[in-house]
PDB file of C-alpha atoms and ligand atoms in Angstrom:
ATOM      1  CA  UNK B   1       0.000   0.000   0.000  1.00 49.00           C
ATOM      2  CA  UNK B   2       1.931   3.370  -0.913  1.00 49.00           C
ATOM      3  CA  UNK B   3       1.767   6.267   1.493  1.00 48.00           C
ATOM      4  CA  UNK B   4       1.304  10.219   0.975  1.00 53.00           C
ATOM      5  CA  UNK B   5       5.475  10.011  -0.440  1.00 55.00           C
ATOM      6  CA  UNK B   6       4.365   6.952  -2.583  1.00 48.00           C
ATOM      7  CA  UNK B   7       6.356   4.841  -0.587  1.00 58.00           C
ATOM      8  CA  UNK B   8       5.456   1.174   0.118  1.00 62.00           C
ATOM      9  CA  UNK B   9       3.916   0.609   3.750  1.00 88.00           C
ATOM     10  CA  UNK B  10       5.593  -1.859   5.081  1.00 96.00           C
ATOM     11  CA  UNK B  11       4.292  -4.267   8.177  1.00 97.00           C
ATOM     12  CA  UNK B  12       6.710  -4.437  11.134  1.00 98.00           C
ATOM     13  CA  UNK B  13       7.655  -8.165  11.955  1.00 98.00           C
ATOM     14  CA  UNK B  14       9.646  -9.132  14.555  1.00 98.00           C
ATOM     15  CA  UNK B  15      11.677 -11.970  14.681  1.00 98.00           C
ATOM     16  CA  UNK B  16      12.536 -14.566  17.953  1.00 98.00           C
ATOM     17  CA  UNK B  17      15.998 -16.811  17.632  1.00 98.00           C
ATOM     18  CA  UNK B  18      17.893 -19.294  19.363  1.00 98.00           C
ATOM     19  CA  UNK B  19      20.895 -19.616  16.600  1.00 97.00           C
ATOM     20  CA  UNK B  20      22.918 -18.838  13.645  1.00 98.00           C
ATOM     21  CA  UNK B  21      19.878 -17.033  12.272  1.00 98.00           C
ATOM     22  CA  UNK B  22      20.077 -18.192   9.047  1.00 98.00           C
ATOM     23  CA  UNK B  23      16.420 -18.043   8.474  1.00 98.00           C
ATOM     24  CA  UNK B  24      16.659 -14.417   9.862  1.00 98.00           C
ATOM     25  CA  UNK B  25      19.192 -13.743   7.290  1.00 98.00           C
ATOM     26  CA  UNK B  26      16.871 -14.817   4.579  1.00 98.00           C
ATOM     27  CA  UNK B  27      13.890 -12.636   5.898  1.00 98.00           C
ATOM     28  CA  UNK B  28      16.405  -9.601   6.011  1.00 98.00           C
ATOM     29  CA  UNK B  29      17.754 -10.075   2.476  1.00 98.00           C
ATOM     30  CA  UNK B  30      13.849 -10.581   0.892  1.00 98.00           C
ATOM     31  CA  UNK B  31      13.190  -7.195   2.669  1.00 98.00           C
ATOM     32  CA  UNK B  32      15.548  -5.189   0.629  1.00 97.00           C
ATOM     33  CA  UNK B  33      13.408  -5.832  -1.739  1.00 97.00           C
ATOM     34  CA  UNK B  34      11.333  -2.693  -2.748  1.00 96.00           C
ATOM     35  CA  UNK B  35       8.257  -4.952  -3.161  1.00 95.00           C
ATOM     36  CA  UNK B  36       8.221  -6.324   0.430  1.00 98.00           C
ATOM     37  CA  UNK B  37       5.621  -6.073   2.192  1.00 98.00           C
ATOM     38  CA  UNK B  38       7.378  -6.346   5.434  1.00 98.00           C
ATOM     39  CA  UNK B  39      10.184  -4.622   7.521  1.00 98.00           C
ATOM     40  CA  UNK B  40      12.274  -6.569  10.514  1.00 98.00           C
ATOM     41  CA  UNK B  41      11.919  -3.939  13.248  1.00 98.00           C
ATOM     42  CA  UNK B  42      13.401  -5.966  15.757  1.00 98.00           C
ATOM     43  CA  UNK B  43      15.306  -9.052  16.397  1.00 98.00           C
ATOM     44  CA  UNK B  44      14.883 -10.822  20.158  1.00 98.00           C
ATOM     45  CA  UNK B  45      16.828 -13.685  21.275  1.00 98.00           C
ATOM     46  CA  UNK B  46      16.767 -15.930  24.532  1.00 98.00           C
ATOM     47  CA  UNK B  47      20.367 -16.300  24.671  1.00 98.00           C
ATOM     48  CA  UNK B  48      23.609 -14.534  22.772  1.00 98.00           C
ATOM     49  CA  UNK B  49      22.915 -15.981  19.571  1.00 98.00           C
ATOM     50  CA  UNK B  50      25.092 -15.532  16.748  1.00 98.00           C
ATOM     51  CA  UNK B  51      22.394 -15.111  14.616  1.00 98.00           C
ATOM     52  CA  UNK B  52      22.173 -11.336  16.314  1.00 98.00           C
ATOM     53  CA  UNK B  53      24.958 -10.585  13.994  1.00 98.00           C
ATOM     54  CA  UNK B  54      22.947 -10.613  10.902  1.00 98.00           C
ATOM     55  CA  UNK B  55      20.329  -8.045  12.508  1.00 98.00           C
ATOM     56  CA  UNK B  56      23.710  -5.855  13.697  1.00 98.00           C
ATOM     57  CA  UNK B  57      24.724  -6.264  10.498  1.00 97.00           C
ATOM     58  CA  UNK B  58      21.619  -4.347   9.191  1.00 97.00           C
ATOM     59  CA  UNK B  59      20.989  -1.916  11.956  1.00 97.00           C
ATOM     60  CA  UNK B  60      17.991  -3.316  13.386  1.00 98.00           C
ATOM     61  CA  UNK B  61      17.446  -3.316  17.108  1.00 98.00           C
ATOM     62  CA  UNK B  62      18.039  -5.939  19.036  1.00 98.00           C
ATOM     63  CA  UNK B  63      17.410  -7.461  22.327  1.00 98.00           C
ATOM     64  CA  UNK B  64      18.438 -10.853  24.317  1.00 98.00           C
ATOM     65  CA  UNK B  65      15.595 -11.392  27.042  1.00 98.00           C
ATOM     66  CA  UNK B  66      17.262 -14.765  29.214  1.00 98.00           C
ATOM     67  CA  UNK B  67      15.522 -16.921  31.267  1.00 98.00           C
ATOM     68  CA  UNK B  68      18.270 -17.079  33.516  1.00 97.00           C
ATOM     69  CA  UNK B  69      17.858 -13.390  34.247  1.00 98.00           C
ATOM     70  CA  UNK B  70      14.471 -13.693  35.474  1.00 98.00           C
ATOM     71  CA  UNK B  71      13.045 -15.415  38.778  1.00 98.00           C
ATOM     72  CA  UNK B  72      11.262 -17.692  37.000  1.00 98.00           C
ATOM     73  CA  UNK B  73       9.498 -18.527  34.322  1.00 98.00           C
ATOM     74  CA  UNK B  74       6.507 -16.916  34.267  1.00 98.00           C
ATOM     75  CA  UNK B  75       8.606 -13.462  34.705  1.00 98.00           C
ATOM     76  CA  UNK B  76      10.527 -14.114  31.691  1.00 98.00           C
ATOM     77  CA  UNK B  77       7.251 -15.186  29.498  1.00 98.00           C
ATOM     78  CA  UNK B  78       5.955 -11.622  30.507  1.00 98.00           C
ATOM     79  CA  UNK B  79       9.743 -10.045  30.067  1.00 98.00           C
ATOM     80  CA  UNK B  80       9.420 -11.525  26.680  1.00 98.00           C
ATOM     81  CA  UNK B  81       5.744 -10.407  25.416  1.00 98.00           C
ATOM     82  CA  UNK B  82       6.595  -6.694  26.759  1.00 98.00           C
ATOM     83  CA  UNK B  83      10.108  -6.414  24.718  1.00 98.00           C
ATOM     84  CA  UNK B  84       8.139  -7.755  21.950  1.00 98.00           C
ATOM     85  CA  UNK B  85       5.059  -5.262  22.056  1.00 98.00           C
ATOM     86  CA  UNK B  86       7.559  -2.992  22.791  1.00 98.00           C
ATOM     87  CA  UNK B  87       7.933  -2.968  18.344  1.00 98.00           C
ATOM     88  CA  UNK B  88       4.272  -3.346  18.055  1.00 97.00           C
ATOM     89  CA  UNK B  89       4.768  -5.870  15.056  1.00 98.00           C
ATOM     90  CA  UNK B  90       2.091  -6.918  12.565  1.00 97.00           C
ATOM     91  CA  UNK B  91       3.347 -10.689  12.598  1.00 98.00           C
ATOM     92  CA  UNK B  92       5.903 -12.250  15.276  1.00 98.00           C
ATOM     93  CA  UNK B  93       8.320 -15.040  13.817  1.00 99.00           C
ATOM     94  CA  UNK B  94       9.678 -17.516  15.827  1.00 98.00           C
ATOM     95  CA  UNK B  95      13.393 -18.764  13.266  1.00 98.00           C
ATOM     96  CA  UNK B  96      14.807 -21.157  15.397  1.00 98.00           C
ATOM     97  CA  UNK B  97      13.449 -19.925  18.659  1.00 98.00           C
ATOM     98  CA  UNK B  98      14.000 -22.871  20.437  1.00 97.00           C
ATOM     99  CA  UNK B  99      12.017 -22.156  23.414  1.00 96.00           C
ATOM    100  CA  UNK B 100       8.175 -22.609  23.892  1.00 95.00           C
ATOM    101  CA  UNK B 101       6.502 -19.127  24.068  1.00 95.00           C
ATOM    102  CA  UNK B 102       3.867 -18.621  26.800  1.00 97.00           C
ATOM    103  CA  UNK B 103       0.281 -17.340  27.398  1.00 97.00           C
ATOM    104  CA  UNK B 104       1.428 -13.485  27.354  1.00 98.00           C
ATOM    105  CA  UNK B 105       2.668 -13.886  24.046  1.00 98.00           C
ATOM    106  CA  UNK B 106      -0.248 -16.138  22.556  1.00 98.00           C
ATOM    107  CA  UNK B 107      -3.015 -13.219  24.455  1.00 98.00           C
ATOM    108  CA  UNK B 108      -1.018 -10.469  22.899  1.00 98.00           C
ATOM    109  CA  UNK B 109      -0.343 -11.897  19.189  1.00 97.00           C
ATOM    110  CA  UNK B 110      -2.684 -14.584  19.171  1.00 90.00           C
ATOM    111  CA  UNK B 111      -2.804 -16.126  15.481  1.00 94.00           C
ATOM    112  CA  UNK B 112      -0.053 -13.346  14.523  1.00 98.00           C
ATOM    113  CA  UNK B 113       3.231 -15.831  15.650  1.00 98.00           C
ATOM    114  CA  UNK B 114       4.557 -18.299  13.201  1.00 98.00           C
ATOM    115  CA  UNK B 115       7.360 -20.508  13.501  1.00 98.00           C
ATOM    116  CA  UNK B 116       9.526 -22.883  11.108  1.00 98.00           C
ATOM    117  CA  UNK B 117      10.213 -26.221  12.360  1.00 98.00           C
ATOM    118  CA  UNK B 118      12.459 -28.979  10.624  1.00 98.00           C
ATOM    119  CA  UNK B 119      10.482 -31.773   9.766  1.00 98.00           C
ATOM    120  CA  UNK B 120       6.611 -32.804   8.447  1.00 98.00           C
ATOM    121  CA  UNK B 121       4.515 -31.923  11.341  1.00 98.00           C
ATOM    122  CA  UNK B 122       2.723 -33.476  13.120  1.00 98.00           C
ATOM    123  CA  UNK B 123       5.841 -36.016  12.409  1.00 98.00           C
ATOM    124  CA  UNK B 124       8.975 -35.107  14.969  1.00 98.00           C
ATOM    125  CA  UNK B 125       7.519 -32.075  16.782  1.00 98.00           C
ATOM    126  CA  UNK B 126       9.896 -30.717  19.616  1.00 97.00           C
ATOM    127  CA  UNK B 127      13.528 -29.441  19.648  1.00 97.00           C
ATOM    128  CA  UNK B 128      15.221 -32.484  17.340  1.00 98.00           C
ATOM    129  CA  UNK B 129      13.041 -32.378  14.391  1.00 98.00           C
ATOM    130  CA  UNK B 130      15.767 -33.283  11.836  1.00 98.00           C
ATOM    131  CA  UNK B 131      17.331 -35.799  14.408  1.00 98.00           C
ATOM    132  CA  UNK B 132      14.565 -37.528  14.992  1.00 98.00           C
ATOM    133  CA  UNK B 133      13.422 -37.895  11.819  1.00 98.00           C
ATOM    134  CA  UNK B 134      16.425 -39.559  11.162  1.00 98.00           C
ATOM    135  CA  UNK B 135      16.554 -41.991  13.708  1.00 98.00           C
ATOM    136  CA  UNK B 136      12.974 -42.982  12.219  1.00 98.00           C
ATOM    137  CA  UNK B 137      14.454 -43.807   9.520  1.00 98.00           C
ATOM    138  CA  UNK B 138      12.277 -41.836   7.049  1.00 98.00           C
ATOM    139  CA  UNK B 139      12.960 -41.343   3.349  1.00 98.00           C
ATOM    140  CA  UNK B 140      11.136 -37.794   3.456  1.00 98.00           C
ATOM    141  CA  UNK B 141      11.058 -34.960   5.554  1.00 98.00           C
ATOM    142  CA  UNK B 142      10.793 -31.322   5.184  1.00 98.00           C
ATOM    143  CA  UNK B 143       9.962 -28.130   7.013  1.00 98.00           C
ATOM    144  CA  UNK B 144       6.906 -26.923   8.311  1.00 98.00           C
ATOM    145  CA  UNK B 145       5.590 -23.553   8.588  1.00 99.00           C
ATOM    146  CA  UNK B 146       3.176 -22.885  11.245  1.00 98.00           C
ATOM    147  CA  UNK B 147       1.161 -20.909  13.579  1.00 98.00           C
ATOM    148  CA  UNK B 148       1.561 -21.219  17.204  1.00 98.00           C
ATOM    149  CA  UNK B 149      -0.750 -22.156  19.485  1.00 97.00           C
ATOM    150  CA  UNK B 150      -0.270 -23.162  23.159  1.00 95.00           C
ATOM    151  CA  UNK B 151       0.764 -27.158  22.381  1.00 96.00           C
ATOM    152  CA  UNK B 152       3.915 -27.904  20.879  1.00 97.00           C
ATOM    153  CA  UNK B 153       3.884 -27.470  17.125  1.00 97.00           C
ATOM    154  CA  UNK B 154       0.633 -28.176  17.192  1.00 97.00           C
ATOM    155  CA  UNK B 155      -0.758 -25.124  15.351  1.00 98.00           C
ATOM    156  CA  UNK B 156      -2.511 -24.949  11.623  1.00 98.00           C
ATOM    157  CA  UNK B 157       0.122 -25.763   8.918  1.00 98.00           C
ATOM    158  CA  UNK B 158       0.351 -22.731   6.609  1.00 98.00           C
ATOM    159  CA  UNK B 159       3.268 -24.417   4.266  1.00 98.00           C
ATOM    160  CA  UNK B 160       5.206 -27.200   3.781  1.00 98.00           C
ATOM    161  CA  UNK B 161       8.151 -28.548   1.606  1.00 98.00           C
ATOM    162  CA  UNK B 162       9.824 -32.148   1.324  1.00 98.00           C
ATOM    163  CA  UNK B 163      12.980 -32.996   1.377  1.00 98.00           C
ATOM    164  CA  UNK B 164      14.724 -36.568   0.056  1.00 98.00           C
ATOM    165  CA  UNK B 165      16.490 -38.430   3.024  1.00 98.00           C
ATOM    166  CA  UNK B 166      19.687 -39.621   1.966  1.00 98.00           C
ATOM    167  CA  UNK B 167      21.466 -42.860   2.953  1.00 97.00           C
ATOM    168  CA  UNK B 168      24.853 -41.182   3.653  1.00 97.00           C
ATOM    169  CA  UNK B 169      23.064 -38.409   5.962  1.00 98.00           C
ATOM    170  CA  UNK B 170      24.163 -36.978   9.608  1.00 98.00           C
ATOM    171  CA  UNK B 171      21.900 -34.756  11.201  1.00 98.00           C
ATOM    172  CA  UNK B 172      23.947 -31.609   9.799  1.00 98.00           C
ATOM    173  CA  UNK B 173      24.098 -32.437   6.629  1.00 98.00           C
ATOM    174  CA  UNK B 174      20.038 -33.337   6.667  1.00 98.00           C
ATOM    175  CA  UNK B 175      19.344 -30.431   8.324  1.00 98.00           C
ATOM    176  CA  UNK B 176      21.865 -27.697   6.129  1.00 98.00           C
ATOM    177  CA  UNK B 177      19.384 -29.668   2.753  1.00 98.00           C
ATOM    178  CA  UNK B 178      16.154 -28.946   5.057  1.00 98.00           C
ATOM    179  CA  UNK B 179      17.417 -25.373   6.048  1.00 98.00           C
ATOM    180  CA  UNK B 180      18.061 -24.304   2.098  1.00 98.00           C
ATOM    181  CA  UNK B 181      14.432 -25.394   0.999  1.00 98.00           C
ATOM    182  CA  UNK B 182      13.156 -23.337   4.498  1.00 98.00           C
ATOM    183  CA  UNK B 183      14.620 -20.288   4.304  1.00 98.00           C
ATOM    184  CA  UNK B 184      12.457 -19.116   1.298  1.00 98.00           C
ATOM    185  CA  UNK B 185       8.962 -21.462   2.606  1.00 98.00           C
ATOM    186  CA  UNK B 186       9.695 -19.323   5.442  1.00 98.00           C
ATOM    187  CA  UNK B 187       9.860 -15.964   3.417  1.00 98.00           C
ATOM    188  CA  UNK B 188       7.315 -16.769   1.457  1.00 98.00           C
ATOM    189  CA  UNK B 189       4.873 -17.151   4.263  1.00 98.00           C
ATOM    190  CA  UNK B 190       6.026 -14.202   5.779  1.00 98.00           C
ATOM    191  CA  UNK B 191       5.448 -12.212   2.617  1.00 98.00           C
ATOM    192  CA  UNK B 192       1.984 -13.671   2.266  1.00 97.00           C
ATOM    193  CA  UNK B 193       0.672 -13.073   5.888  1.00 97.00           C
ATOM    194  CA  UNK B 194       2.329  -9.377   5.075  1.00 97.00           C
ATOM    195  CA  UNK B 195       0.786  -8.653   1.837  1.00 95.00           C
ATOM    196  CA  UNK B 196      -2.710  -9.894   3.041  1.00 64.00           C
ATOM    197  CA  UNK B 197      -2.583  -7.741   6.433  1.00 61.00           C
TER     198      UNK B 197
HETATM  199  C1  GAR Z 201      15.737 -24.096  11.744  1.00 90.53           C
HETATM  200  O1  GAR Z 201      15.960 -25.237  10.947  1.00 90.53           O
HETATM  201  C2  GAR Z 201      14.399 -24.198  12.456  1.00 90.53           C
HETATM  202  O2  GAR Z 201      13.441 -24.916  11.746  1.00 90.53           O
HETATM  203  C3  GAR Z 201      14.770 -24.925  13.714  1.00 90.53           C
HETATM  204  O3  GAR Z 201      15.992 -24.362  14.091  1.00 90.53           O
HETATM  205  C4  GAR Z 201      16.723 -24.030  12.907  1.00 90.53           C
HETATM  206  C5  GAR Z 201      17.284 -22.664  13.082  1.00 90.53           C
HETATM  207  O4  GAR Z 201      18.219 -22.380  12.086  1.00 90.53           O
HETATM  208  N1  GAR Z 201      13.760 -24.780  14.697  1.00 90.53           N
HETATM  209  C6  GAR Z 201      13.381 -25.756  15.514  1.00 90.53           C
HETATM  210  O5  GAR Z 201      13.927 -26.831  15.559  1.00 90.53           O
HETATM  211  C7  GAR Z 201      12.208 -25.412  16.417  1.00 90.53           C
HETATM  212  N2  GAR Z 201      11.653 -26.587  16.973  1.00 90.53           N
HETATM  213  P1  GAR Z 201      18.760 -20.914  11.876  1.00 90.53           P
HETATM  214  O6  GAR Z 201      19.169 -20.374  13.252  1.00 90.53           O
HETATM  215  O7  GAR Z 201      19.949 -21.083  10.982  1.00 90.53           O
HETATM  216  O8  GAR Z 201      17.669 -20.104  11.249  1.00 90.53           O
END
């Protein structure tokens, strides 16, 4: 939607990781594009991640909210949901956030947090998606985009792509082959939540 200078509006999204941020890195490098519907205002982690660099990198804001600095859980949930409101995003994305977000976060975004998880939900939900998909001994997996609920990636499936197990695989190779088929399911989505806002 252009404004009064005919720029394009763009729809603040903020982004929660764990990592190396490489599906943060895609996100930023789709939003140079002058098309995007959506801007990164802020990037939040639970820990130092490296991934913070990429956000550095690009001059957005960031913050690292840590359980440990909290008296408990509950605090930190709440510590979490304000730094996040704090950007007033459109859509929250959770790109290797490898925490479970709680009830202030659902009440205050409810239906506006997606996250990307490494396998075929409901197949190998939790923190060892790839891993355990592999132990299964599956010829397929994938990615899942989705949007949180309360359970644990139990929310509605907005995309999904496959990807061929190999027989040579270790979980880093699997999940480097799951990762490069993510990162643009994962803009994509983002884009399309954006654009329909
Ligand atoms: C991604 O593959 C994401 O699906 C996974 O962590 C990786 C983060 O990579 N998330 C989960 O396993 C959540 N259960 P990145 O830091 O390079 O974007």
């Amino acid at each position: 939607m252009p404004d009064y200078a005919g720029a394009v509006t763009r729809l603040p999204v903020v982004v929660l990781i764990s990592g190396t941020g490489s599906n943060l890195a895609a996100l930023l490098t789709a939003a140079r594009a002058e098309d995007c519907p959506y801007a990164v205002t802020a990037v939040i982690a639970d820990r130092e991640a490296t991934g913070l660099e990429h956000a550095r990198a690009a001059g957005i804001p960031t913050q690292v909210v840590r359980l440990a600095d909290h008296p408990d859980r509950a605090a930190w949930d709440t510590a979490l949901a304000d730094a996040v409101a704090t950007h007033r995003p459109q859509l929250v994305v959770l790109a290797g956030f490898m925490k479970l977000v709680g009830t202030p976060l659902l009440e205050a975004f409810g239906g506006r947090i997606v996250n990307t998880h490494p396998a075929l939900l409901p197949s190998f939900p939790g923190a060892h998606g790839v891993r355990d998909a592999l132990d299964h001994g599956v010829k397929i997996t994938g990615c899942s985009v989705i949007e949180v609920d309360a359970g644990v990636d139990t929310g509605r499936i907005l995309a999904q792509a496959a990807v061929e197990v190999c027989e040579e695989d270790t979980e880093a190779t699997l999940h480097e082959r799951i990762k490069a088929v993510e990162q643009p399911l994962l803009v994509d989505v983002v884009r399309r939540l954006t654009a329909a806002s």
